[in-house]
Short mmCIF file of C-alpha atoms and ligand atoms in Angstrom, two decimals:
data_model
loop_
_atom_site.label_atom_id
_atom_site.label_comp_id
_atom_site.label_asym_id
_atom_site.label_seq_id
_atom_site.Cartn_x
_atom_site.Cartn_y
_atom_site.Cartn_z
CA MET L 817 -152.28 85.04 -88.85
CA LYS L 818 -155.57 85.99 -87.27
CA LYS L 819 -156.02 86.51 -83.57
CA LEU L 820 -159.08 87.38 -81.57
CA ALA L 821 -158.71 87.83 -77.85
CA LEU L 822 -161.50 88.05 -75.35
CA VAL L 823 -161.28 90.02 -72.15
CA PHE L 824 -160.88 87.97 -69.02
CA MET L 825 -163.92 87.72 -66.80
CA THR L 826 -163.73 86.55 -63.22
CA ILE L 827 -166.39 83.95 -62.71
CA LEU L 828 -165.61 82.60 -59.26
CA LEU L 829 -163.83 83.82 -56.16
CA ALA L 830 -162.67 80.66 -54.44
CA ALA L 831 -161.48 80.38 -50.85
CA THR L 832 -158.96 77.72 -51.80
CA VAL L 833 -157.66 77.71 -55.35
CA VAL L 834 -155.02 75.02 -55.06
CA SER L 835 -157.18 71.97 -54.34
CA ALA L 836 -157.36 70.92 -57.98
CA ASP L 837 -154.80 71.81 -60.66
CA ASP L 838 -156.77 70.22 -63.49
CA PHE L 839 -159.68 72.45 -62.55
CA TYR L 840 -161.56 72.77 -65.84
CA PRO L 841 -160.90 69.81 -68.15
CA PRO L 842 -162.58 70.01 -71.59
CA GLU L 843 -165.52 67.67 -72.07
CA TRP L 844 -163.85 66.33 -75.23
CA ARG L 845 -160.77 65.03 -73.38
CA GLY L 846 -160.03 61.43 -74.27
CA GLY L 847 -161.94 61.69 -77.55
CA PRO L 848 -160.50 60.50 -80.92
CA LEU L 849 -157.35 62.38 -82.02
CA SER L 850 -156.84 64.13 -78.67
CA VAL L 851 -153.70 64.64 -76.62
CA GLU L 852 -153.17 65.99 -73.11
CA ALA L 853 -149.99 67.11 -71.34
CA GLU L 854 -149.40 68.34 -67.80
CA TRP L 855 -146.44 70.18 -66.33
CA ASP L 856 -146.16 70.45 -62.55
CA PHE L 857 -142.73 72.14 -62.29
CA ASP L 858 -142.30 70.43 -58.92
CA SER L 859 -138.54 70.04 -59.22
CA PRO L 860 -135.84 72.25 -60.78
CA PRO L 861 -135.74 71.61 -64.57
CA ALA L 862 -132.59 69.77 -65.65
CA ASN L 863 -132.73 71.45 -69.06
CA TRP L 864 -134.67 74.73 -69.42
CA TYR L 865 -134.76 74.20 -73.19
CA TYR L 866 -136.47 70.83 -72.79
CA ILE L 867 -138.80 70.36 -69.84
CA PRO L 868 -140.73 67.14 -70.41
CA PRO L 869 -144.33 66.95 -69.18
CA ASP L 870 -145.09 65.07 -65.97
CA TYR L 871 -147.96 63.42 -67.81
CA PHE L 872 -148.72 62.90 -71.49
CA ASN L 873 -151.51 60.95 -73.12
CA ALA L 874 -152.56 60.61 -76.74
CA VAL L 875 -155.75 58.98 -78.00
CA GLY L 876 -155.81 57.85 -81.65
CA GLY L 877 -158.74 57.87 -84.07
CA SER L 878 -159.51 55.53 -86.92
CA GLY L 879 -155.93 54.21 -87.27
CA ASN L 880 -155.06 56.20 -90.44
CA GLU L 881 -153.18 58.80 -88.43
CA TYR L 882 -149.94 58.79 -86.45
CA LEU L 883 -148.39 60.83 -83.67
CA TYR L 884 -145.91 63.44 -84.87
CA SER L 885 -142.37 62.27 -83.96
CA GLY L 886 -140.14 65.25 -84.98
CA PHE L 887 -139.81 66.20 -81.33
CA GLY L 888 -141.09 65.07 -77.97
CA THR L 889 -143.74 67.11 -76.16
CA HIS L 890 -141.90 69.59 -73.92
CA ALA L 891 -141.79 73.11 -72.51
CA GLU L 892 -138.92 75.50 -73.22
CA VAL L 893 -137.88 79.00 -72.15
CA GLY L 894 -136.19 81.71 -74.18
CA TYR L 895 -133.30 82.41 -71.83
CA PRO L 896 -132.55 79.87 -69.04
CA THR L 897 -130.59 82.53 -67.08
CA SER L 898 -133.82 84.53 -66.86
CA TRP L 899 -135.56 81.81 -64.82
CA MET L 900 -135.52 80.23 -61.41
CA TRP L 901 -137.35 77.36 -59.79
CA GLN L 902 -138.84 77.90 -56.39
CA PRO L 903 -140.50 75.56 -53.91
CA LEU L 904 -144.15 76.19 -53.06
CA ILE L 905 -145.71 75.13 -49.82
CA ASP L 906 -147.98 72.10 -50.40
CA GLN L 907 -147.61 72.53 -54.19
CA GLY L 908 -144.18 71.15 -54.88
CA GLY L 909 -142.79 74.14 -56.81
CA GLY L 910 -143.07 76.44 -59.74
CA ILE L 911 -141.00 78.45 -62.19
CA THR L 912 -140.72 82.23 -62.44
CA PRO L 913 -138.60 84.85 -64.20
CA VAL L 914 -135.85 86.16 -61.90
CA ASP L 915 -135.88 89.75 -60.64
CA GLY L 916 -134.32 92.07 -63.20
CA SER L 917 -134.82 89.70 -66.11
CA GLY L 918 -137.71 91.66 -67.52
CA GLY L 919 -139.64 88.40 -68.03
CA ASP L 920 -139.26 85.82 -70.79
CA TYR L 921 -141.17 83.63 -73.21
CA LEU L 922 -142.36 80.22 -72.10
CA THR L 923 -143.24 77.87 -74.96
CA PHE L 924 -145.12 74.58 -74.97
CA ALA L 925 -144.27 72.33 -77.88
CA MET L 926 -147.04 69.78 -78.49
CA GLN L 927 -146.69 66.58 -80.48
CA ASN L 928 -149.95 65.99 -82.22
CA TRP L 929 -151.85 63.66 -84.50
CA VAL L 930 -150.97 63.83 -88.17
CA ASP L 931 -154.42 63.59 -89.63
CA MET L 932 -156.70 65.12 -92.24
CA GLU L 933 -159.17 66.87 -89.91
CA PRO L 934 -159.69 70.60 -90.72
CA TRP L 935 -159.03 72.24 -87.39
CA LYS L 936 -157.78 71.75 -83.80
CA ASP L 937 -159.23 72.94 -80.53
CA VAL L 938 -156.91 73.64 -77.59
CA ARG L 939 -157.56 74.31 -73.89
CA ILE L 940 -154.75 75.66 -71.74
CA GLN L 941 -155.21 75.64 -67.95
CA ILE L 942 -152.81 77.68 -65.82
CA THR L 943 -152.41 77.61 -62.05
CA GLY L 944 -150.11 80.34 -60.75
CA ILE L 945 -149.38 83.01 -58.21
CA TRP L 946 -149.63 86.75 -58.77
CA GLN L 947 -149.44 88.75 -55.57
CA ASP L 948 -151.43 91.84 -56.56
CA ILE L 949 -155.11 91.00 -57.09
CA THR L 950 -155.84 94.49 -58.46
CA THR L 951 -153.48 93.86 -61.41
CA LEU L 952 -154.33 90.15 -61.98
CA ASP L 953 -156.82 90.89 -64.72
CA PRO L 954 -154.62 93.31 -66.74
CA MET L 955 -151.60 91.01 -66.28
CA LEU L 956 -153.50 88.03 -67.75
CA ASN L 957 -154.88 90.20 -70.53
CA GLU L 958 -151.35 91.17 -71.49
CA LEU L 959 -150.30 87.52 -71.29
CA ILE L 960 -153.00 86.37 -73.67
CA PHE L 961 -152.20 89.15 -76.13
CA SER L 962 -148.58 87.93 -76.06
CA ILE L 963 -149.58 84.39 -77.08
CA ASP L 964 -148.26 83.20 -80.39
CA VAL L 965 -148.91 79.89 -82.08
CA VAL L 966 -146.59 78.35 -84.62
CA GLY L 967 -146.79 74.91 -86.18
CA SER L 968 -146.89 72.96 -89.35
CA PRO L 969 -148.96 74.39 -90.87
CA VAL L 970 -150.56 77.20 -88.85
CA GLU L 971 -152.20 79.85 -91.00
CA ASN L 972 -154.99 80.98 -88.72
CA TRP L 973 -155.84 80.77 -85.10
CA MET L 974 -158.18 82.52 -82.74
CA MET L 975 -158.86 82.68 -79.07
CA THR L 976 -162.37 81.46 -78.46
CA ASP L 977 -162.50 81.89 -74.68
CA ALA L 978 -160.32 83.14 -71.82
CA GLN L 979 -161.42 83.17 -68.19
CA ILE L 980 -160.04 83.63 -64.75
CA PHE L 981 -161.59 80.58 -63.19
CA ALA L 982 -160.75 81.31 -59.57
CA TYR L 983 -158.40 83.36 -57.38
CA ASP L 984 -157.85 83.94 -53.69
CA MET L 985 -156.45 86.65 -51.50
CA THR L 986 -153.04 85.01 -51.13
CA GLY L 987 -152.34 85.49 -54.85
CA TRP L 988 -153.20 82.01 -56.17
CA PHE L 989 -155.22 82.00 -59.37
CA GLN L 990 -156.47 79.60 -61.99
CA ALA L 991 -157.21 80.68 -65.58
CA TYR L 992 -157.96 78.92 -68.80
CA ILE L 993 -157.63 79.89 -72.46
CA ASP L 994 -159.27 78.20 -75.42
CA LEU L 995 -157.81 78.37 -78.92
CA ARG L 996 -158.93 77.16 -82.33
CA ILE L 997 -156.25 76.55 -85.01
CA TRP L 998 -156.76 75.89 -88.73
CA PRO L 999 -155.73 74.21 -90.89
CA ASN L 1000 -155.02 71.53 -88.30
CA PRO L 1001 -151.27 71.39 -87.62
CA ASP L 1002 -149.29 68.14 -87.07
CA TRP L 1003 -147.55 69.88 -84.18
CA GLU L 1004 -147.82 73.27 -82.56
CA LYS L 1005 -145.74 75.50 -80.29
CA ILE L 1006 -147.73 77.83 -78.05
CA ALA L 1007 -145.65 80.67 -76.59
CA ALA L 1008 -146.62 83.27 -74.02
CA PHE L 1009 -144.63 86.08 -72.38
CA ILE L 1010 -144.33 85.50 -68.64
CA PRO L 1011 -143.73 88.75 -66.69
CA GLU L 1012 -141.56 89.12 -63.63
CA GLY L 1013 -143.52 88.28 -60.52
CA LEU L 1014 -145.66 85.58 -62.11
CA ILE L 1015 -145.05 82.12 -60.67
CA ILE L 1016 -146.19 79.28 -62.92
CA ASP L 1017 -147.16 76.36 -60.70
CA GLN L 1018 -148.81 74.14 -63.24
CA VAL L 1019 -149.95 74.10 -66.86
CA TYR L 1020 -152.34 71.60 -68.40
CA ILE L 1021 -152.84 71.52 -72.20
CA ASP L 1022 -155.50 69.50 -74.06
CA THR L 1023 -155.82 69.43 -77.83
CA ILE L 1024 -158.19 67.63 -80.18
CA SER L 1025 -158.47 67.38 -83.96
CA ILE L 1026 -162.07 68.19 -84.81
CA ILE L 1027 -164.11 66.03 -87.11
CA PRO L 1028 -166.70 68.64 -88.06
CA GLU L 1029 -170.38 68.46 -88.82
CA PRO L 1030 -171.14 69.35 -92.47
CA ALA L 1031 -172.78 72.62 -91.43
CA THR L 1032 -169.61 73.68 -89.60
CA ILE L 1033 -167.49 72.95 -92.69
CA ALA L 1034 -169.76 75.34 -94.63
CA LEU L 1035 -169.23 78.02 -91.96
CA LEU L 1036 -165.43 77.52 -92.00
CA CYS L 1037 -165.41 77.87 -95.81
CA LEU L 1038 -167.53 80.99 -95.58
CA GLY L 1039 -165.13 82.44 -92.93
CA GLY L 1040 -162.22 81.67 -95.27
CA LEU L 1041 -163.92 83.46 -98.12
CA MET L 1042 -164.59 86.51 -95.99
CA LEU L 1043 -160.95 86.63 -94.84
CA ARG L 1044 -159.79 86.48 -98.41
CA ARG L 1045 -162.16 89.27 -99.43
CA LYS L 1046 -160.84 91.45 -96.62
CA LYS L 1047 -157.31 91.05 -97.93
CA ALA L 1048 -158.30 91.81 -101.50
CA1 CA T 1866 -146.19 72.89 -59.18
#
């Protein structure tokens, strides 16, 4: 498993963060073989092992593919007793590890298109609250280094971008993370360690199976060769 993480860079200090939760949608949303899922966490989860998305949409391609049906798209935590739901003014609510829990893993299980395309691109948008602005950057860096991707099959993945999109002085922030996974899995589970003190208000995940240009296929093959040489 290969992982490349980029350092977060703050690109915008916004006066009001919370006006738009879907703050940085990928331009490829709605394209062939894409899916999108949104979690608002605006009411206490009935089952912490299976939190269905508030919105899910899947767009097919040529008709030769089908949506993976082994599980439904959902979020799940490692230990339900480590979590609590809390109301948020004007934002419904969010979920956070309880004091003393030490934090816990939060996993997003994504149904995806079973197709023959070589790789998958993913954008994860997070809106949350972290009270200490001076530690926002290191906290998110730790979070992205904790990310793990499993799926069928997932042999390689890398982080292609990670940015704090906006934050404000009350602790609200928005950040996004881009991943590339290959070979393209039929489903994937994306897990991240959520520390105590981090309130997750909303998560938006987009994925798309990429139909590459021939030049890009050559680059991918070259990359594969170089990886193999490194191992040898
Ligand atoms: Ca919310």
